[in-house]
XYZ file of N, CA and C in Angstrom:
783
model
N 138.373 146.186 119.520
C 138.326 144.850 120.133
C 138.694 144.952 121.606
N 137.967 144.232 122.419
C 138.303 144.121 123.839
C 138.739 142.683 124.111
N 139.934 142.536 124.662
C 140.515 141.221 124.921
C 140.918 141.154 126.388
N 140.780 139.979 126.981
C 141.072 139.842 128.409
C 141.746 138.512 128.681
N 142.435 138.455 129.813
C 142.950 137.206 130.349
C 142.395 137.020 131.746
N 142.014 135.780 132.064
C 141.314 135.542 133.322
C 141.592 134.115 133.792
N 142.295 133.989 134.911
C 142.451 132.702 135.581
C 141.217 132.519 136.453
N 140.341 131.610 136.015
C 139.051 131.462 136.694
C 139.107 130.530 137.898
N 140.224 129.756 138.044
C 140.349 128.826 139.171
C 139.120 127.916 139.259
N 138.857 127.205 138.164
C 137.758 126.256 137.973
C 136.591 126.927 137.256
N 136.458 126.610 135.976
C 135.366 127.212 135.209
C 134.018 126.665 135.659
N 133.992 125.461 136.197
C 132.736 124.905 136.702
C 132.268 125.670 137.935
N 133.176 125.887 138.874
C 132.818 126.613 140.095
C 132.490 128.072 139.811
N 133.106 128.635 138.789
C 132.994 130.057 138.528
C 132.015 130.382 137.405
N 131.342 129.392 136.845
C 130.576 129.621 135.627
C 129.509 130.710 135.751
N 128.656 130.730 136.781
C 127.659 131.802 136.850
C 128.295 133.190 136.877
N 129.380 133.329 137.633
C 130.063 134.628 137.680
C 130.702 134.947 136.332
N 131.314 133.952 135.702
C 131.958 134.188 134.420
C 130.944 134.632 133.371
N 129.814 133.949 133.296
C 128.798 134.317 132.318
C 128.289 135.734 132.556
N 128.071 136.079 133.814
C 127.614 137.437 134.132
C 128.669 138.469 133.763
N 129.940 138.139 134.033
C 131.017 139.072 133.694
C 131.149 139.237 132.189
N 131.031 138.165 131.451
C 131.114 138.261 129.991
C 130.008 139.157 129.448
N 128.808 139.026 129.987
C 127.697 139.860 129.524
C 127.916 141.326 129.844
N 128.434 141.604 131.040
C 128.568 142.997 131.470
C 129.813 143.681 130.929
N 130.854 142.908 130.648
C 132.138 143.519 130.287
C 132.282 143.827 128.807
N 131.479 143.196 127.969
C 131.581 143.437 126.541
C 132.887 142.959 125.941
N 133.436 141.879 126.472
C 134.729 141.377 126.018
C 134.557 140.500 124.785
N 135.402 140.738 123.777
C 135.316 139.990 122.522
C 136.107 138.694 122.553
N 137.280 138.720 123.189
C 138.167 137.560 123.251
C 138.639 137.406 124.692
N 138.540 136.203 125.231
C 138.966 135.952 126.610
C 139.898 134.751 126.629
N 141.074 134.951 127.219
C 142.028 133.868 127.446
C 141.796 133.350 128.860
N 141.407 132.094 128.957
C 141.035 131.480 130.231
C 142.155 130.551 130.680
N 142.434 130.565 131.983
C 143.385 129.615 132.565
C 142.749 128.896 133.757
N 143.326 127.755 134.047
C 142.944 126.919 135.188
C 141.466 126.522 135.107
N 141.127 125.904 133.981
C 139.743 125.462 133.805
C 139.359 124.370 134.796
N 140.336 123.523 135.154
C 140.093 122.424 136.107
C 138.919 121.538 135.686
N 138.880 121.231 134.404
C 137.849 120.325 133.902
C 138.398 119.609 132.685
N 137.703 118.605 132.231
C 138.066 117.955 130.984
C 137.454 118.729 129.822
N 137.922 118.444 128.633
C 137.350 119.094 127.449
C 135.864 118.770 127.323
N 135.474 117.553 127.703
C 134.068 117.138 127.611
C 133.192 117.893 128.613
N 133.770 118.302 129.721
C 133.003 119.022 130.750
C 132.928 120.525 130.489
N 133.653 121.011 129.503
C 133.714 122.447 129.268
C 132.343 122.970 128.827
N 131.913 124.141 129.335
C 130.540 124.629 129.100
C 130.358 125.314 127.742
N 130.591 124.574 126.673
C 130.464 125.155 125.330
C 129.074 125.738 125.086
N 128.045 125.009 125.486
C 126.675 125.438 125.166
C 126.331 126.767 125.821
N 126.656 126.904 127.104
C 126.338 128.150 127.805
C 127.098 129.336 127.204
N 128.331 129.109 126.801
C 129.119 130.178 126.188
C 128.598 130.499 124.787
N 128.179 129.486 124.066
C 127.642 129.704 122.723
C 126.384 130.566 122.776
N 125.602 130.410 123.823
C 124.393 131.220 123.970
C 124.710 132.700 124.102
N 125.928 133.018 124.568
C 126.365 134.411 124.671
C 127.144 134.860 123.441
N 127.274 133.966 122.456
C 127.939 134.336 121.218
C 129.400 133.984 121.139
N 129.890 133.162 122.063
C 131.310 132.814 122.092
C 131.565 131.417 121.533
N 132.520 131.346 120.598
C 133.133 130.072 120.257
C 134.212 129.791 121.297
N 134.529 128.516 121.490
C 135.560 128.164 122.463
C 136.502 127.120 121.897
N 137.791 127.332 122.124
C 138.815 126.328 121.851
C 139.429 125.963 123.192
N 139.594 124.670 123.446
C 139.925 124.200 124.788
C 141.100 123.235 124.749
N 141.992 123.391 125.712
C 143.040 122.411 125.974
C 142.940 122.055 127.439
N 142.254 120.980 127.730
C 141.983 120.599 129.119
C 141.820 119.089 129.193
N 142.343 118.518 130.255
C 142.327 117.055 130.367
C 141.742 116.535 131.666
N 141.396 117.413 132.598
C 140.865 116.890 133.843
C 140.912 117.875 134.977
N 141.274 117.400 136.132
C 141.098 118.157 137.364
C 142.005 119.374 137.468
N 143.234 119.266 136.951
C 144.201 120.349 137.144
C 144.494 121.067 135.833
N 144.996 122.275 135.952
C 145.459 123.054 134.802
C 144.312 123.350 133.840
N 144.600 123.386 132.557
C 143.582 123.635 131.541
C 143.512 125.090 131.125
N 143.471 125.310 129.798
C 143.377 126.655 129.233
C 142.323 126.646 128.135
N 141.863 127.855 127.790
C 140.856 127.974 126.742
C 140.923 129.363 126.120
N 140.339 129.466 124.942
C 140.141 130.748 124.270
C 138.663 130.879 123.941
N 138.070 132.001 124.309
C 136.688 132.318 123.979
C 136.699 133.499 123.021
N 135.906 133.421 121.958
C 135.944 134.502 120.977
C 134.584 134.733 120.347
N 134.254 136.013 120.164
C 133.082 136.434 119.403
C 133.460 136.878 117.992
N 134.760 136.893 117.689
C 135.224 137.490 116.433
C 135.968 136.484 115.560
N 135.737 135.207 115.799
C 136.390 134.171 115.018
C 137.412 133.408 115.827
N 137.646 132.188 115.415
C 138.571 131.311 116.137
C 139.173 130.363 115.098
N 140.281 130.813 114.515
C 140.867 130.087 113.394
C 142.287 129.637 113.713
N 142.750 128.648 112.961
C 144.124 128.158 113.055
C 144.510 127.844 114.501
N 143.676 127.075 115.165
C 143.896 126.734 116.574
C 145.077 125.768 116.691
N 145.970 126.075 117.620
C 147.068 125.166 117.963
C 146.924 124.824 119.440
N 146.754 123.542 119.719
C 146.572 123.072 121.086
C 147.903 122.603 121.654
N 148.295 123.180 122.787
C 149.555 122.801 123.418
C 150.685 123.745 123.047
N 151.834 123.502 123.640
C 153.039 124.294 123.412
C 153.966 123.512 122.495
N 154.094 123.913 121.230
C 154.970 123.180 120.313
C 156.396 123.078 120.854
N 156.906 121.866 120.923
C 158.250 121.662 121.441
C 158.367 121.790 122.936
N 157.242 121.902 123.626
C 157.270 122.108 125.073
C 157.635 120.854 125.838
N 158.094 121.030 127.083
C 158.533 119.881 127.883
C 157.366 119.103 128.475
N 157.630 117.855 128.786
C 156.690 117.029 129.544
C 156.975 117.189 131.034
N 155.963 116.904 131.821
C 156.168 116.776 133.262
C 155.554 115.457 133.690
N 156.374 114.609 134.286
C 155.963 113.260 134.684
C 155.362 112.509 133.501
N 156.007 112.691 132.344
C 155.667 111.886 131.179
C 154.593 112.426 130.268
N 154.007 113.587 130.595
C 152.956 114.142 129.740
C 153.175 115.647 129.570
N 152.703 116.151 128.438
C 152.673 117.605 128.292
C 151.370 118.114 128.892
N 151.483 118.875 129.952
C 150.300 119.373 130.637
C 149.553 120.377 129.751
N 148.231 120.509 129.944
C 147.427 121.418 129.122
C 147.565 122.869 129.591
N 148.616 123.522 129.121
C 148.955 124.854 129.617
C 149.019 125.928 128.533
N 148.735 125.586 127.294
C 148.816 126.580 126.224
C 147.828 126.248 125.118
N 147.283 127.308 124.527
C 146.461 127.180 123.336
C 146.532 128.514 122.592
N 146.541 128.455 121.276
C 146.628 129.682 120.485
C 145.659 129.622 119.319
N 145.260 130.809 118.853
C 144.329 130.895 117.727
C 144.351 132.307 117.173
N 143.812 132.447 115.990
C 143.618 133.758 115.380
C 142.175 134.182 115.605
N 142.015 135.335 116.224
C 140.698 135.876 116.547
C 140.548 137.211 115.822
N 139.808 137.209 114.741
C 139.736 138.407 113.927
C 141.094 138.736 113.349
N 141.593 139.935 113.644
C 142.882 140.381 113.127
C 144.048 140.059 114.055
N 143.784 139.433 115.179
C 144.805 139.271 116.221
C 145.088 137.790 116.458
N 146.354 137.459 116.567
C 146.780 136.118 116.967
C 147.059 136.148 118.460
N 146.462 135.232 119.222
C 146.601 135.249 120.679
C 146.955 133.870 121.206
N 147.680 133.868 122.298
C 147.959 132.664 123.084
C 147.344 132.853 124.463
N 146.761 131.791 124.980
C 146.382 131.721 126.395
C 147.320 130.737 127.064
N 148.058 131.207 128.090
C 149.057 130.352 128.730
C 148.854 130.326 130.238
N 149.141 129.162 130.795
C 149.154 128.973 132.246
C 150.516 128.379 132.592
N 151.452 129.244 132.901
C 152.838 128.838 133.139
C 152.916 128.001 134.420
N 153.720 126.953 134.426
C 153.855 126.142 135.648
C 154.195 126.998 136.867
N 153.692 126.590 138.009
C 153.896 127.334 139.252
C 155.344 127.305 139.726
N 156.005 126.162 139.605
C 157.369 126.020 140.089
C 157.480 125.453 141.488
N 156.418 125.630 142.280
C 156.328 125.076 143.636
C 157.419 125.614 144.559
N 158.591 125.012 144.538
C 159.705 125.486 145.369
C 160.964 125.521 144.518
N 161.899 126.378 144.897
C 163.099 126.560 144.086
C 163.876 125.261 143.930
N 163.871 124.414 144.945
C 164.609 123.151 144.884
C 163.804 122.016 144.250
N 162.564 122.274 143.914
C 161.694 121.228 143.362
C 161.949 121.065 141.870
N 161.745 119.855 141.352
C 161.945 119.651 139.910
C 160.908 120.405 139.081
N 159.811 120.798 139.696
C 158.804 121.590 138.998
C 159.335 122.979 138.652
N 160.276 123.468 139.445
C 160.895 124.775 139.172
C 161.742 124.700 137.901
N 162.534 123.648 137.764
C 163.305 123.455 136.540
C 162.404 123.277 135.326
N 161.312 122.561 135.526
C 160.312 122.385 134.472
C 159.732 123.736 134.057
N 159.467 124.590 135.021
C 158.937 125.925 134.734
C 159.893 126.713 133.848
N 161.168 126.709 134.172
C 162.145 127.453 133.383
C 162.272 126.864 131.981
N 162.220 125.545 131.873
C 162.278 124.910 130.559
C 161.034 125.259 129.750
N 159.895 125.308 130.410
C 158.643 125.656 129.742
C 158.735 127.071 129.169
N 159.294 127.985 129.949
C 159.487 129.358 129.471
C 160.391 129.392 128.234
N 161.450 128.632 128.245
C 162.354 128.616 127.087
C 161.627 128.123 125.842
N 160.817 127.100 126.003
C 160.051 126.592 124.874
C 159.037 127.620 124.381
N 158.421 128.333 125.301
C 157.454 129.359 124.923
C 158.123 130.467 124.106
N 159.280 130.935 124.549
C 159.985 131.995 123.831
C 160.315 131.564 122.408
N 160.713 130.327 122.238
C 161.013 129.804 120.906
C 159.756 129.704 120.055
N 158.673 129.224 120.667
C 157.439 128.970 119.929
C 156.783 130.255 119.427
N 156.940 131.358 120.162
C 156.245 132.591 119.783
C 157.114 133.538 118.961
N 158.378 133.224 118.773
C 159.325 134.172 118.173
C 158.873 134.652 116.799
N 158.409 133.746 115.952
C 158.029 134.143 114.590
C 156.849 135.102 114.596
N 155.798 134.776 115.363
C 154.638 135.660 115.440
C 154.979 136.979 116.121
N 155.828 136.935 117.141
C 156.197 138.149 117.852
C 156.898 139.145 116.929
N 157.680 138.638 115.989
C 158.423 139.502 115.078
C 157.633 139.856 113.827
N 156.441 139.314 113.682
C 155.676 139.483 112.460
C 154.860 140.766 112.418
N 154.200 141.027 111.284
C 153.441 142.268 111.101
C 152.029 142.235 111.686
N 151.547 141.051 112.054
C 150.186 140.925 112.565
C 150.156 141.192 114.070
N 149.123 141.880 114.590
C 148.993 142.024 116.046
C 148.997 140.671 116.728
N 149.833 140.540 117.745
C 150.058 139.252 118.395
C 150.294 139.472 119.873
N 149.724 138.600 120.708
C 149.927 138.734 122.153
C 149.861 137.370 122.829
N 150.642 137.259 123.892
C 150.604 136.111 124.800
C 149.998 136.618 126.101
N 148.891 136.040 126.501
C 148.179 136.476 127.692
C 148.000 135.299 128.624
N 148.026 135.571 129.930
C 147.746 134.485 130.846
C 148.319 134.684 132.225
N 148.284 133.595 132.963
C 148.868 133.536 134.301
C 150.302 133.045 134.142
N 151.249 133.968 134.280
C 152.656 133.661 134.072
C 153.340 133.151 135.341
N 152.675 133.265 136.487
C 153.241 132.808 137.752
C 154.616 133.404 138.032
N 154.826 134.626 137.552
C 156.031 135.396 137.864
C 155.621 136.860 138.026
N 156.108 137.501 139.069
C 155.956 138.938 139.226
C 157.173 139.602 138.581
N 156.989 140.423 137.541
C 158.138 140.933 136.783
C 159.154 141.730 137.595
N 158.701 142.480 138.612
C 159.607 143.293 139.421
C 159.174 143.238 140.883
N 160.024 143.749 141.761
C 159.655 143.810 143.176
C 158.423 144.681 143.407
N 158.180 145.645 142.542
C 157.004 146.495 142.690
C 155.711 145.759 142.371
N 155.838 144.573 141.813
C 154.660 143.795 141.458
C 154.236 142.817 142.550
N 154.812 142.929 143.740
C 154.366 142.195 144.922
C 154.215 143.183 146.066
N 153.307 142.879 146.973
C 152.995 143.849 148.014
C 154.142 144.067 148.987
N 154.993 143.042 149.201
C 156.127 143.161 150.104
C 157.205 142.185 149.652
N 158.244 142.665 148.970
C 159.278 141.751 148.467
C 159.911 140.882 149.545
N 159.991 141.390 150.769
C 160.626 140.628 151.840
C 159.863 139.347 152.143
N 158.549 139.368 151.959
C 157.723 138.191 152.227
C 158.051 137.064 151.254
N 158.497 137.414 150.049
C 158.713 136.430 148.996
C 160.179 136.033 148.832
N 161.036 136.546 149.680
C 162.465 136.243 149.559
C 162.708 134.735 149.601
N 163.421 134.229 148.598
C 163.741 132.811 148.539
C 162.652 131.928 147.980
N 161.520 132.524 147.601
C 160.398 131.748 147.079
C 160.308 131.881 145.567
N 159.526 131.007 144.973
C 159.276 131.119 143.547
C 158.444 132.365 143.247
N 158.316 132.665 141.976
C 157.568 133.799 141.433
C 158.376 135.105 141.396
N 159.471 135.153 142.115
C 160.248 136.398 142.164
C 161.744 136.167 141.961
N 162.158 134.954 141.655
C 163.593 134.663 141.588
C 164.215 135.281 140.347
N 165.514 135.550 140.387
C 166.193 136.102 139.208
C 166.035 135.236 137.966
N 166.060 133.919 138.131
C 165.937 133.042 136.958
C 164.559 133.157 136.313
N 163.520 133.254 137.117
C 162.168 133.397 136.568
C 162.017 134.743 135.865
N 162.539 135.782 136.467
C 162.456 137.101 135.844
C 163.308 137.176 134.582
N 164.413 136.460 134.562
C 165.223 136.385 133.347
C 164.451 135.663 132.240
N 163.646 134.684 132.613
C 162.823 133.985 131.629
C 161.800 134.930 131.006
N 161.232 135.812 131.814
C 160.331 136.831 131.274
C 161.078 137.775 130.344
N 162.278 138.152 130.725
C 163.083 139.035 129.892
C 163.393 138.382 128.545
N 163.683 137.091 128.554
C 163.951 136.376 127.307
C 162.706 136.351 126.421
N 161.547 136.266 127.034
C 160.304 136.295 126.273
C 160.098 137.672 125.643
N 160.357 138.713 126.414
C 160.243 140.062 125.856
C 161.250 140.279 124.729
N 162.427 139.684 124.872
C 163.465 139.836 123.850
C 163.060 139.228 122.518
N 162.064 138.343 122.538
C 161.563 137.772 121.287
C 160.759 138.788 120.490
N 160.506 139.955 121.084
C 159.773 141.006 120.390
C 158.468 141.401 121.049
N 158.349 141.156 122.357
C 157.123 141.441 123.081
C 157.346 142.483 124.172
N 156.295 143.233 124.486
C 156.337 144.236 125.546
C 155.221 143.980 126.543
N 155.456 144.337 127.784
C 154.486 144.206 128.862
C 153.433 145.305 128.714
N 152.195 144.924 128.449
C 151.096 145.897 128.414
C 150.656 146.124 129.853
N 151.124 147.198 130.441
C 150.945 147.434 131.867
C 149.560 148.020 132.121
N 148.735 147.340 132.922
C 147.369 147.820 133.145
C 147.304 148.868 134.251
N 146.255 149.659 134.214
C 146.015 150.588 135.310
C 145.223 149.881 136.412
N 145.386 150.352 137.622
C 144.646 149.812 138.758
C 143.335 150.567 138.904
N 142.263 149.868 139.222
C 140.996 150.537 139.488
C 140.926 151.047 140.927
N 141.841 150.561 141.771
C 141.904 151.006 143.157
C 143.326 150.797 143.651
N 143.777 151.628 144.555
C 145.143 151.599 145.073
C 146.130 151.989 143.964
N 147.403 151.856 144.257
C 148.400 152.383 143.326
C 149.089 151.318 142.491
N 148.811 150.030 142.754
C 149.450 148.968 141.984
C 148.385 148.022 141.422
N 148.519 147.640 140.158
C 147.505 146.788 139.531
C 147.753 145.299 139.791
N 147.635 144.890 141.048
C 147.774 143.470 141.353
C 146.658 142.686 140.651
N 146.951 141.421 140.355
C 145.971 140.575 139.677
C 145.610 139.324 140.471
N 146.372 139.021 141.516
C 146.152 137.821 142.325
C 146.263 138.177 143.790
N 145.310 137.641 144.562
C 145.324 137.778 146.022
C 144.949 136.422 146.602
N 145.760 135.908 147.511
C 145.487 134.627 148.143
C 144.140 134.681 148.865
N 143.475 133.525 148.925
C 142.226 133.450 149.682
C 142.448 133.590 151.186
N 143.657 133.293 151.637
C 143.927 133.244 153.075
C 144.324 134.609 153.628
N 144.208 134.732 154.954
C 144.768 135.861 155.712
C 144.235 137.219 155.248
N 142.987 137.233 154.761
C 142.356 138.491 154.329
C 143.228 139.250 153.320
N 143.881 138.498 152.444
C 144.826 139.119 151.510
C 144.144 140.133 150.598
N 142.941 139.829 150.138
C 142.294 140.759 149.211
C 141.885 142.069 149.888
N 141.138 142.039 150.984
C 140.780 143.324 151.606
C 141.991 144.113 152.096
N 143.087 143.423 152.409
C 144.307 144.115 152.828
C 145.196 144.488 151.631
N 144.751 144.123 150.446
C 145.482 144.377 149.195
C 146.889 143.796 149.217
N 147.035 142.614 149.755
C 148.319 141.917 149.742
C 148.353 141.018 148.500
N 148.684 141.648 147.376
C 148.561 140.961 146.107
C 149.848 140.859 145.328
N 149.723 140.306 144.134
C 150.829 140.150 143.190
C 150.298 140.438 141.783
N 151.165 140.924 140.928
C 150.822 141.059 139.509
C 151.514 139.926 138.754
N 150.757 138.870 138.485
C 151.315 137.706 137.796
C 150.523 137.337 136.541
N 149.367 137.950 136.345
C 148.579 137.765 135.128
C 148.970 138.888 134.172
N 149.561 138.518 133.053
C 150.247 139.492 132.208
C 149.735 139.435 130.771
N 149.975 140.541 130.065
C 149.692 140.637 128.639
C 150.969 141.090 127.960
N 151.527 140.239 127.128
C 152.748 140.555 126.396
C 152.404 140.631 124.910
N 152.546 141.834 124.323
C 152.170 142.027 122.936
C 153.326 142.481 122.068
N 153.236 142.166 120.769
C 154.247 142.674 119.848
C 153.934 144.125 119.488
N 154.773 144.733 118.654
C 154.612 146.165 118.379
C 153.277 146.486 117.711
N 152.817 145.730 116.699
C 151.496 146.042 116.137
C 150.367 145.934 117.162
N 150.501 145.041 118.112
C 149.490 144.912 119.165
C 149.553 146.104 120.116
N 150.734 146.399 120.632
C 150.841 147.469 121.636
C 150.490 148.831 121.056
N 150.757 149.041 119.759
C 150.387 150.308 119.127
C 148.872 150.496 119.069
N 148.146 149.393 119.081
C 146.687 149.457 119.001
C 146.016 149.605 120.358
N 146.772 149.487 121.449
C 146.188 149.539 122.794
C 145.700 150.955 123.116
N 144.444 151.063 123.504
C 143.892 152.345 123.940
C 143.648 152.392 125.445
N 143.548 151.226 126.074
C 143.369 151.173 127.530
C 143.696 149.759 127.992
N 144.111 149.653 129.241
C 144.352 148.355 129.874
C 144.135 148.531 131.368
N 143.415 147.593 131.977
C 143.127 147.713 133.399
C 142.872 146.350 134.021
N 143.051 146.289 135.340
C 142.691 145.100 136.112
C 141.279 145.300 136.651
N 140.384 144.394 136.300
C 139.004 144.494 136.765
C 138.907 143.928 138.179
N 139.379 144.730 139.119
C 139.452 144.315 140.519
C 138.077 144.007 141.103
N 137.043 144.633 140.571
C 135.697 144.407 141.089
C 135.283 142.947 140.975
N 135.797 142.254 139.957
C 135.408 140.864 139.753
C 136.051 139.933 140.775
N 137.034 140.420 141.510
C 137.649 139.622 142.584
C 136.835 139.688 143.871
N 135.869 140.576 143.935
C 135.090 140.773 145.154
C 133.973 139.745 145.287
N 133.559 139.513 146.540
C 132.339 138.789 146.796
C 132.483 137.280 146.858
N 131.382 136.650 147.160
C 131.337 135.199 147.343
C 131.553 134.481 146.016
N 132.378 133.445 146.059
C 132.569 132.621 144.884
C 133.503 133.175 143.839
N 134.270 134.204 144.185
C 135.189 134.804 143.217
C 136.426 133.934 143.041
N 137.051 134.020 141.873
C 138.379 133.456 141.685
C 139.360 134.232 142.560
N 140.554 133.650 142.773
C 141.588 134.397 143.484
C 142.391 135.303 142.546
N 142.029 135.303 141.266
C 142.608 136.212 140.284
C 141.531 137.179 139.790
N 141.960 138.333 139.291
C 141.067 139.269 138.624
C 141.392 139.300 137.137
N 140.408 139.562 136.288
C 140.680 139.679 134.854
C 141.541 140.908 134.551
N 142.403 140.771 133.562
C 143.123 141.902 132.986
C 142.513 142.160 131.618
N 142.065 143.390 131.388
C 141.305 143.742 130.194
C 142.098 144.746 129.360
N 142.142 144.519 128.058
C 142.864 145.401 127.141
C 141.933 145.800 126.008
N 141.860 147.098 125.732
C 141.090 147.608 124.617
C 142.029 147.949 123.469
N 141.614 147.556 122.262
C 142.435 147.764 121.068
C 141.640 148.551 120.023
N 142.315 149.488 119.361
C 141.800 150.133 118.171
C 142.730 149.712 117.039
N 142.319 148.719 116.287
C 143.176 148.130 115.280
C 143.278 148.968 114.020
N 142.525 150.064 113.953
C 142.580 150.956 112.790
C 143.495 152.164 112.990
N 144.038 152.307 114.191
C 144.833 153.510 114.427
C 146.293 153.302 114.030
């Protein structure tokens, strides 16, 4: 099985590229973030033509997550059970399903905005709810993984220059502690290889020539339980998909699994 996570930064804007990538990459299951569309606007028909079922949690212009699968899409749970509201609503940031032999979550963790902003506190609360929600599956015998845009760089080596991010979100001790608490539920970081350079960054800002200068961050992560990580045969950041006109500011992270080994 080949499984990937991909923040598309608007599935409508990125649809031609996404469809081409799905055809060329041979991916069986894709965790999508930042759909930026309503469930009614989601391109089910075009994806179905390529053999993908889709489960969607999306409500409009911002946020939105989805799961695409060629190997089944069962026991779908929309949203984060027990998760916090922001400004009176639970934002569409999580969806989970069983795809073949693997249980997967697609998550789009809140950005946090600024350390003093209430969105930062919401982000930490969201992480706590996520750790609680996945604990049973993480400790279970079935291959299980949480994939998505976590909006946290796990270590200083996961940003191009730690000094640039001093005092900002994505690198604070509290955010990294939240990742540690998630791993403590029984998950490990499936660390991908880089196709170019020495660090597998997954996000590069559109501004200031960040991509050609490789000023990136590793914030799109794959956290798997022991049955999942034992099945991993390869993991990489598909940096090529970040190139060219109309690309997302994120690159897909791809994981290959041999579930029989």
